[in-house]
Tab-separated table of C-alpha atoms and ligand atoms in Angstrom:
chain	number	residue	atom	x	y	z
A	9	UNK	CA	99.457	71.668	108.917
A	10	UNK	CA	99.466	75.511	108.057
A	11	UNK	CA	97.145	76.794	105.950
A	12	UNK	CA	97.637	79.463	103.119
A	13	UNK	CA	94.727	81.936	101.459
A	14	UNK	CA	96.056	83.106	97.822
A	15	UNK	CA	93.865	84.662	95.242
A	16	UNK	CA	91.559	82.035	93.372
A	17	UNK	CA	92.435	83.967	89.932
A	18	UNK	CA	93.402	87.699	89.270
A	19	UNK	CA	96.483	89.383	89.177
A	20	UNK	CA	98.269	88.034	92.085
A	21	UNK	CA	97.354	83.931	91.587
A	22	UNK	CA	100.269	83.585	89.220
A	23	UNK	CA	102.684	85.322	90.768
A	24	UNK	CA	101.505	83.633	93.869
A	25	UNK	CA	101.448	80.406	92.464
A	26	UNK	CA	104.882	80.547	91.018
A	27	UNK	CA	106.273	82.000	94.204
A	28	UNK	CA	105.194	78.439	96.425
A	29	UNK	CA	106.497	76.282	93.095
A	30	UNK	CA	110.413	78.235	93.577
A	31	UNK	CA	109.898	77.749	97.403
A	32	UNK	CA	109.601	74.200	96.625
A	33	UNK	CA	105.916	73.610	97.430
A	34	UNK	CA	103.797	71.952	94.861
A	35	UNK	CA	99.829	72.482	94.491
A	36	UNK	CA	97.570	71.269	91.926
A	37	UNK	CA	96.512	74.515	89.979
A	38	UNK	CA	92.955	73.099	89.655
A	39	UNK	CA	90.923	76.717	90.363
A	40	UNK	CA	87.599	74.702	90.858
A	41	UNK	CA	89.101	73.330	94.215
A	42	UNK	CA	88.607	75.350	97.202
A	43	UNK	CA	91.668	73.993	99.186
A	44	UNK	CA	94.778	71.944	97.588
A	45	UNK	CA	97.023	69.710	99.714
A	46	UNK	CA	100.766	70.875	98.889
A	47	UNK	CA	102.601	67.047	98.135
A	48	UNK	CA	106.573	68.226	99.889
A	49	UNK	CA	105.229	70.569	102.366
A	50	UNK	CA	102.865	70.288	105.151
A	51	UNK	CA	100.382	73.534	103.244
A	52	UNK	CA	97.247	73.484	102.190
A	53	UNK	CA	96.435	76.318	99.950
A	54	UNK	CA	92.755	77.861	99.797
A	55	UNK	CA	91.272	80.087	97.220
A	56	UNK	CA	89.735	82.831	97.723
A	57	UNK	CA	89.037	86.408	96.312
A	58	UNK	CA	91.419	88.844	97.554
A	59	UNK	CA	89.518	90.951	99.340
A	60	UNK	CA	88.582	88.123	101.295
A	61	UNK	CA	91.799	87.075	102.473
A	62	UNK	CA	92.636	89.613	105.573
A	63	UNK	CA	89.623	88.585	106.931
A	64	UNK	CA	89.954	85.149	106.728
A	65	UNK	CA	93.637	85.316	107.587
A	66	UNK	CA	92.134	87.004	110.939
A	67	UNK	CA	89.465	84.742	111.637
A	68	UNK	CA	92.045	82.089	111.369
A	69	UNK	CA	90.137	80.411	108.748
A	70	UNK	CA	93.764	80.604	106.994
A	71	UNK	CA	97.166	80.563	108.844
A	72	UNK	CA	98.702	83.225	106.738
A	73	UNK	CA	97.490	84.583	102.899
A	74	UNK	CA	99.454	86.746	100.279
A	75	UNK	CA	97.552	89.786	99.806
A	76	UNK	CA	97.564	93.228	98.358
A	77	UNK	CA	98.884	96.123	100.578
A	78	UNK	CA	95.556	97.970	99.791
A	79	UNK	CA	93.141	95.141	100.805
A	80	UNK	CA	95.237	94.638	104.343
A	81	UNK	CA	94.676	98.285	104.901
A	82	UNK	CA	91.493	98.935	103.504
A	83	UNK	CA	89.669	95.634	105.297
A	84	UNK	CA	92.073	96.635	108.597
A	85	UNK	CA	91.942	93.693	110.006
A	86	UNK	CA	93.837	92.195	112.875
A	87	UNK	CA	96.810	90.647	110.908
A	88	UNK	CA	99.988	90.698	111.186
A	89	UNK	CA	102.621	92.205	108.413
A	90	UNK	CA	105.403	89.475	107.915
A	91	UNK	CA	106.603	90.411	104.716
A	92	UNK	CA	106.566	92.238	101.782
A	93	UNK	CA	106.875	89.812	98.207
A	94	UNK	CA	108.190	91.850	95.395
A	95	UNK	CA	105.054	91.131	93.051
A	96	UNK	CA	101.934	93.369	92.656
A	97	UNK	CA	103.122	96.693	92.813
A	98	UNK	CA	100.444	99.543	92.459
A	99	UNK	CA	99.947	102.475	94.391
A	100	UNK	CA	96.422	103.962	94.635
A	101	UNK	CA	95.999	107.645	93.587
A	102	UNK	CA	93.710	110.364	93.532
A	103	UNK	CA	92.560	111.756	89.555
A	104	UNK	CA	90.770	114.194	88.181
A	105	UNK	CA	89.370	114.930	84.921
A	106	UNK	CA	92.368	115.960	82.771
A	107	UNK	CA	91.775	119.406	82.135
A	108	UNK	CA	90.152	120.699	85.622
A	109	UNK	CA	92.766	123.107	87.415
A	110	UNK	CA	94.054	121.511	90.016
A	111	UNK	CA	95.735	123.584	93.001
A	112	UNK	CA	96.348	121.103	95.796
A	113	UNK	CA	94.684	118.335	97.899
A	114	UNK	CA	92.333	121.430	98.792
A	115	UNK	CA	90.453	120.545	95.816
A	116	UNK	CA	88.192	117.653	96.838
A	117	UNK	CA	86.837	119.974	99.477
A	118	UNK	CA	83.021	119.372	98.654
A	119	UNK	CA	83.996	116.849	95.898
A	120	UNK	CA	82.249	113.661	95.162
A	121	UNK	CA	84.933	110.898	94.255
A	122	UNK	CA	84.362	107.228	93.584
A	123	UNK	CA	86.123	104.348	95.020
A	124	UNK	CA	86.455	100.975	95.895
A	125	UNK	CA	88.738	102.299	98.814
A	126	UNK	CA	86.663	104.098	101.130
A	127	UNK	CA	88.439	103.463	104.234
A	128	UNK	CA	92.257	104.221	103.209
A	129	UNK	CA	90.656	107.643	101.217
A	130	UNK	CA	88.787	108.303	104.184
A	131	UNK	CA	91.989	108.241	106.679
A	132	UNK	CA	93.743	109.783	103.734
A	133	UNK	CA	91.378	112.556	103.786
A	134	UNK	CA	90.805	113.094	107.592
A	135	UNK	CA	94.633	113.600	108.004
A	136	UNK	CA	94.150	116.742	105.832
A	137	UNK	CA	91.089	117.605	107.519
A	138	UNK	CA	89.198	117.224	104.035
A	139	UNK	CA	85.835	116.647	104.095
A	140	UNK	CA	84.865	115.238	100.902
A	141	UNK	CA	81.672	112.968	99.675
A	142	UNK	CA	82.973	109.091	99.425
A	143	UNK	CA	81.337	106.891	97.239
A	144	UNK	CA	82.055	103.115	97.144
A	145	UNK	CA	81.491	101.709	93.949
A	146	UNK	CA	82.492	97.922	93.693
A	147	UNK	CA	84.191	98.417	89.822
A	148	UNK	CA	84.569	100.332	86.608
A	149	UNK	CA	85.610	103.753	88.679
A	150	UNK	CA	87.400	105.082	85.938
A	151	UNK	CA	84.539	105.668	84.118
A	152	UNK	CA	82.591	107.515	87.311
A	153	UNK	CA	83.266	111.140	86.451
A	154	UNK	CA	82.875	110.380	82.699
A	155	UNK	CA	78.986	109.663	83.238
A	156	UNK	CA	78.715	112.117	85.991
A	157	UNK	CA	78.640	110.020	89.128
A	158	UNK	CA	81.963	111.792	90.438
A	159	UNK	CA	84.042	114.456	90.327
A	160	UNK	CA	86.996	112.671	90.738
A	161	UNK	CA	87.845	108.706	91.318
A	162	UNK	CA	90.326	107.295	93.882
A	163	UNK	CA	91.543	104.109	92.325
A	164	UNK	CA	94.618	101.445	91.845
A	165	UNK	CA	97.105	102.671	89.187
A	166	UNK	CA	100.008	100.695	88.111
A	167	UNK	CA	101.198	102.275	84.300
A	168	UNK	CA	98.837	105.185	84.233
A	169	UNK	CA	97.182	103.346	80.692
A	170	UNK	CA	93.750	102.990	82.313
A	171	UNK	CA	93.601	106.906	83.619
A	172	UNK	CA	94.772	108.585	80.259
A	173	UNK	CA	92.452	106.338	78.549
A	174	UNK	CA	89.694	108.109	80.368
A	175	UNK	CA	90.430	111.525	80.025
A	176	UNK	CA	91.843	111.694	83.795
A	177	UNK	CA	94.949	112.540	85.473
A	178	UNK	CA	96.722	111.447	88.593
A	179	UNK	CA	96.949	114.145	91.176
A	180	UNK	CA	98.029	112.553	94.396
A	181	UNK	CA	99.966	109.219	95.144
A	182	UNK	CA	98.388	108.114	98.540
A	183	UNK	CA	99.239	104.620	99.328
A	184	UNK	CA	101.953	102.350	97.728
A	185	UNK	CA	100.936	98.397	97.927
A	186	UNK	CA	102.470	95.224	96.488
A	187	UNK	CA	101.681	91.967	97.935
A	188	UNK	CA	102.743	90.567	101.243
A	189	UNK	CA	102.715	87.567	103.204
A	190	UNK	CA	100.002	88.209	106.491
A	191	UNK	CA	99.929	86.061	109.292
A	192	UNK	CA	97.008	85.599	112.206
A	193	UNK	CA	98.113	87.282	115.265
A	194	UNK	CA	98.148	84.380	117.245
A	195	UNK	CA	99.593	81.278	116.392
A	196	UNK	CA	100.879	77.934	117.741
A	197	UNK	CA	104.504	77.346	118.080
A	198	UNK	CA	104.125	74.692	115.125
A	199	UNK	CA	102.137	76.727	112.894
A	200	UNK	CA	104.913	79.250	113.448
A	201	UNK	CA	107.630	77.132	112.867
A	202	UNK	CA	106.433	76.468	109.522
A	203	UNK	CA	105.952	80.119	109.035
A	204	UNK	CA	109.298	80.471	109.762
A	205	UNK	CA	110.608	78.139	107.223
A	206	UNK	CA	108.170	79.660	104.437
A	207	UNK	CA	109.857	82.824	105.329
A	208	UNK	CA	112.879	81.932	104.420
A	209	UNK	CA	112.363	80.124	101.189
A	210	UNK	CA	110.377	83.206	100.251
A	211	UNK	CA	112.975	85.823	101.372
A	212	UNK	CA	115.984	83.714	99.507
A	213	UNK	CA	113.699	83.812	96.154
A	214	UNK	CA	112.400	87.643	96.305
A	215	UNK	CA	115.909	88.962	97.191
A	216	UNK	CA	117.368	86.860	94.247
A	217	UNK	CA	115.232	88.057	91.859
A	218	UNK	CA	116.525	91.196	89.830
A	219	UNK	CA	119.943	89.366	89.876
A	220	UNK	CA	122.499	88.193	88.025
A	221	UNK	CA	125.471	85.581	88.712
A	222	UNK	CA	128.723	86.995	86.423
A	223	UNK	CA	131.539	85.094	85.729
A	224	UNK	CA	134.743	86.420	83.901
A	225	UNK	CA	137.939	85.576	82.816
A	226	UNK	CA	140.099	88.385	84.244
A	227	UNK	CA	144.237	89.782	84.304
A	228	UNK	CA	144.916	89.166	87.714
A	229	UNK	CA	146.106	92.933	88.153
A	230	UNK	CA	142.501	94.637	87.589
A	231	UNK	CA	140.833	92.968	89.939
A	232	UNK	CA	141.057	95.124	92.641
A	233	UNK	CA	139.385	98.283	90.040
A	234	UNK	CA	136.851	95.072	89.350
A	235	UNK	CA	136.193	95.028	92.661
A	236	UNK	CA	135.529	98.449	93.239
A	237	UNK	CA	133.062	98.927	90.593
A	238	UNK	CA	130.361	96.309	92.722
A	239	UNK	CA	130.513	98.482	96.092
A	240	UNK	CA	127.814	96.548	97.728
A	241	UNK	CA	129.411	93.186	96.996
A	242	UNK	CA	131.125	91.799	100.708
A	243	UNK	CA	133.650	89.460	98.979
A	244	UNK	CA	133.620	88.469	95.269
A	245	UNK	CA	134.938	84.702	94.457
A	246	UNK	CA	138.374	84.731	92.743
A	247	UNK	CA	140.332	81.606	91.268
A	248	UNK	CA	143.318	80.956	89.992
A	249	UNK	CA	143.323	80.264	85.685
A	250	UNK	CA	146.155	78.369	84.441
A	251	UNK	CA	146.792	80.826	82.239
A	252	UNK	CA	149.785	82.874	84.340
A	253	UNK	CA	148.181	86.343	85.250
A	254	UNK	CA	144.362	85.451	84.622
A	255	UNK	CA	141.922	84.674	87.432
A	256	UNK	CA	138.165	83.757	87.392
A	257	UNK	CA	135.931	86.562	89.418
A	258	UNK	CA	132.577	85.522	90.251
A	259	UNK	CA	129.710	88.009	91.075
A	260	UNK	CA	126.135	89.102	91.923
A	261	UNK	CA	125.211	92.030	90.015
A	262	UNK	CA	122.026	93.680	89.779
A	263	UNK	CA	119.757	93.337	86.657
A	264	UNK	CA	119.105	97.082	86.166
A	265	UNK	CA	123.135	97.921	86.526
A	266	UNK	CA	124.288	94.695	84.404
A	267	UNK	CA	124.820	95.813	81.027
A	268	UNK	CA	126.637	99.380	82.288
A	269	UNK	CA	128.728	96.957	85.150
A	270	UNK	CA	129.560	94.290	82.157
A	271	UNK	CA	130.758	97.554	79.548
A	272	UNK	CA	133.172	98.838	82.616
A	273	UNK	CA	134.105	95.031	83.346
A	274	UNK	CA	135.187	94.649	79.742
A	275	UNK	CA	137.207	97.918	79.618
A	276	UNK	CA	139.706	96.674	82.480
A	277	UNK	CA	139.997	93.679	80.176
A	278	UNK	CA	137.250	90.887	81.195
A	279	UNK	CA	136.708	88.449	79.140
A	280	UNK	CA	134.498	85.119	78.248
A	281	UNK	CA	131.580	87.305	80.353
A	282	UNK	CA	129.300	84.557	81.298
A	283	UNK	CA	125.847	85.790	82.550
A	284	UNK	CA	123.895	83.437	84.599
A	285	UNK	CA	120.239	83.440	86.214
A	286	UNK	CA	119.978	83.065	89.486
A	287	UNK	CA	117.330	80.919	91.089
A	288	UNK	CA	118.297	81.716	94.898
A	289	UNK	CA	120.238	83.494	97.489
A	290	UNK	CA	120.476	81.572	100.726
A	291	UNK	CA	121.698	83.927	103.322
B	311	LIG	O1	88.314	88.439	92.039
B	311	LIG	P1	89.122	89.148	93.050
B	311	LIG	O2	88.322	89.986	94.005
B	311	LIG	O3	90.042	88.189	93.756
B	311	LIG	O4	90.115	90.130	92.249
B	311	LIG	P2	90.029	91.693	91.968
B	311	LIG	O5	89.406	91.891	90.628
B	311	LIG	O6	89.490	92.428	93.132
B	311	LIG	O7	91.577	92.084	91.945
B	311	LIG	P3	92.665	92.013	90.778
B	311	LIG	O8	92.961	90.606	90.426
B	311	LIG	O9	92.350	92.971	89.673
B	311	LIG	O10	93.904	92.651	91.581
B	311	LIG	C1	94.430	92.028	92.698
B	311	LIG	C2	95.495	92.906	93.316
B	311	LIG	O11	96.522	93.172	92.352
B	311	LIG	C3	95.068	94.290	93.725
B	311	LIG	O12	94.379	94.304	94.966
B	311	LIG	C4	96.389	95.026	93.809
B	311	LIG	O13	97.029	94.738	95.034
B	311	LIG	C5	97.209	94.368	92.698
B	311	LIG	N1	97.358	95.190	91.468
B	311	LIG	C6	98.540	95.526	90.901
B	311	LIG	C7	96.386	95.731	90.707
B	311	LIG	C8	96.995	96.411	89.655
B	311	LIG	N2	98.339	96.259	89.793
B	311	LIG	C9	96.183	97.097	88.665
B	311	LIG	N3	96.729	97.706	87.745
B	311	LIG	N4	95.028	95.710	90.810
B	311	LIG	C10	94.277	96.325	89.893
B	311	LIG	N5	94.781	97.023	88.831
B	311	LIG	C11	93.777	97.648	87.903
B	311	LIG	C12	93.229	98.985	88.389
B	311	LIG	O14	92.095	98.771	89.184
B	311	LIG	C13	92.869	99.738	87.122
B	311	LIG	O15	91.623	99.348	86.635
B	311	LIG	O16	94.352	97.954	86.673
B	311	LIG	C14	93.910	99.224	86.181
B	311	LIG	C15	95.011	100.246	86.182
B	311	LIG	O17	96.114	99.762	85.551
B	311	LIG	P4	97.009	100.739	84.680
B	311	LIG	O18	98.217	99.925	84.374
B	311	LIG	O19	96.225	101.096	83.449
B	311	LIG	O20	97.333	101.976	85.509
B	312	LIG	ZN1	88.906	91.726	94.790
């Protein structure tokens, strides 16, 4: 039976928790449970605060956990990387008070700047060979340089709300996270057979999110230019219409190109656009 950490509640538990429902594996939500017994897979899920999971993913307390970027590198713990989930996305950035000059990475030379990311600002800064004062605070490090504890803050940003709202401003982009799927380094055949078939479910369901399944009524003679316009596609599904010189084409377009691909579909004469969701690509 594998076991998987996810966050007990926070950002990632939904995601997380809607990512093993998809993949076909159900757990009772119930957050006052430590562990829950999956009913159609052999997973147990435990809950546990994020920052916790690396390590207990490398004590081997869990088999694998879904995790933040930033915790795996900040804890650094021996885990291994299996994949990266689509969901979470943040980077975490250097900022400064919004009006201070700011000439370069040179600038926290002396600097005292607040964190809950020592380690990763740390390497960060040692790469540069600047040698700044680090302090870990365990929240609220917006508000650090506000009340005078910092000159700066290094610190998760995701829309940039949270930094204006405090009279900073993003400087420097260091480290780009979104969740992942981490694994203990060493693991029985059987464990990793499992892992193997989470993998997939997983992979099937992140790459098939983002897309679209497009059917159209087509003349038979444009599908060729129809063709063209999806360059990545390998080989679109055409059939045959009764009516003489129409054909059904079937395709996987991407969300963020849809409605410009459906406008240049309809000018070589598409019709009855159908747009579909789609739930899964099994490759
Ligand atoms: O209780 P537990 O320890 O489990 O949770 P937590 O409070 O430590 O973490 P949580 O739930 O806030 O975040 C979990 C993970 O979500 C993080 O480790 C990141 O990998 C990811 N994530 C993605 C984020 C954000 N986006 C995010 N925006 N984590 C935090 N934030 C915070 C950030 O700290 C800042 O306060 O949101 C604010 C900035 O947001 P913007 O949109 O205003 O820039
Ligand atoms: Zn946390």
């Amino acid at each position: 039976m594998l076991r998987i950490a996810i966050q007990a509640k926070g950002r990632l538990n939904e995601d997380c928790m809607a990512l093993l429902k998809d993949a076909g594996i159900n757990v009772a939500a119930s957050k006052r449970k430590l562990v829950a017994r999956a009913s159609d897979f052999p997973i147990e899920v435990l809950y546990l605060r994020d920052d916790d999971i690396p390590q207990a993913v490398a004590m081997g307390v869990a088999d694998v956990g879904i995790v933040g970027l930033n915790e795996v590198a900040e804890k650094n713990q021996n885990v291994r990387k299996l994949m990266r989930l689509g969901f979470g996305g943040c980077r975490i950035s250097l900022a400064i008070p919004r009006d201070a000059h700011y000439d370069g990475p040179a600038w926290f030379s002396g600097k005292r700047i607040a964190t809950s990311y020592p380690h990763i600002l740390e390497r960060y800064f040692s790469e540069l060979g600047i040698k700044a004062h680090i302090h870990e605070i365990a929240g609220s490090v917006e508000i650090a340089p506000a009340v005078g504890m910092a000159d700066g803050i290094f610190d998760i940003v995701s829309s940039g709300g949270t930094l204006v709202q405090n009279g900073l401003r993003e400087v420097e982009q260091v480290f780009h996270s979104e969740a992942a799927l981490i694994a203990h380094p060493n693991l029985e055949a059987e464990k990793l057979s499992a892992i193997e078939k989470l993998k997939f479910r997983f992979r099937s369901i992140v790459e098939s999110r983002g897309m679209k399944y497009v059917l159209m009524n087509l003349p038979h003679n444009r599908i060729d230019e129809a063709v063209a316009l999806m360059p990545g596609m390998r080989s679109p599904t055409i059939l045959p219409l009764a009516a003489e010189g129409w054909c059904s084409l079937h395709v996987v377009i991407r969300e963020d190109e849809l409605w410009e691909k459906v406008e240049q579909l309809k000018q070589l004469g598409a019709e009855g656009i159908l747009v579909l969701a789609l739930e899964n690509m099994i490759r």
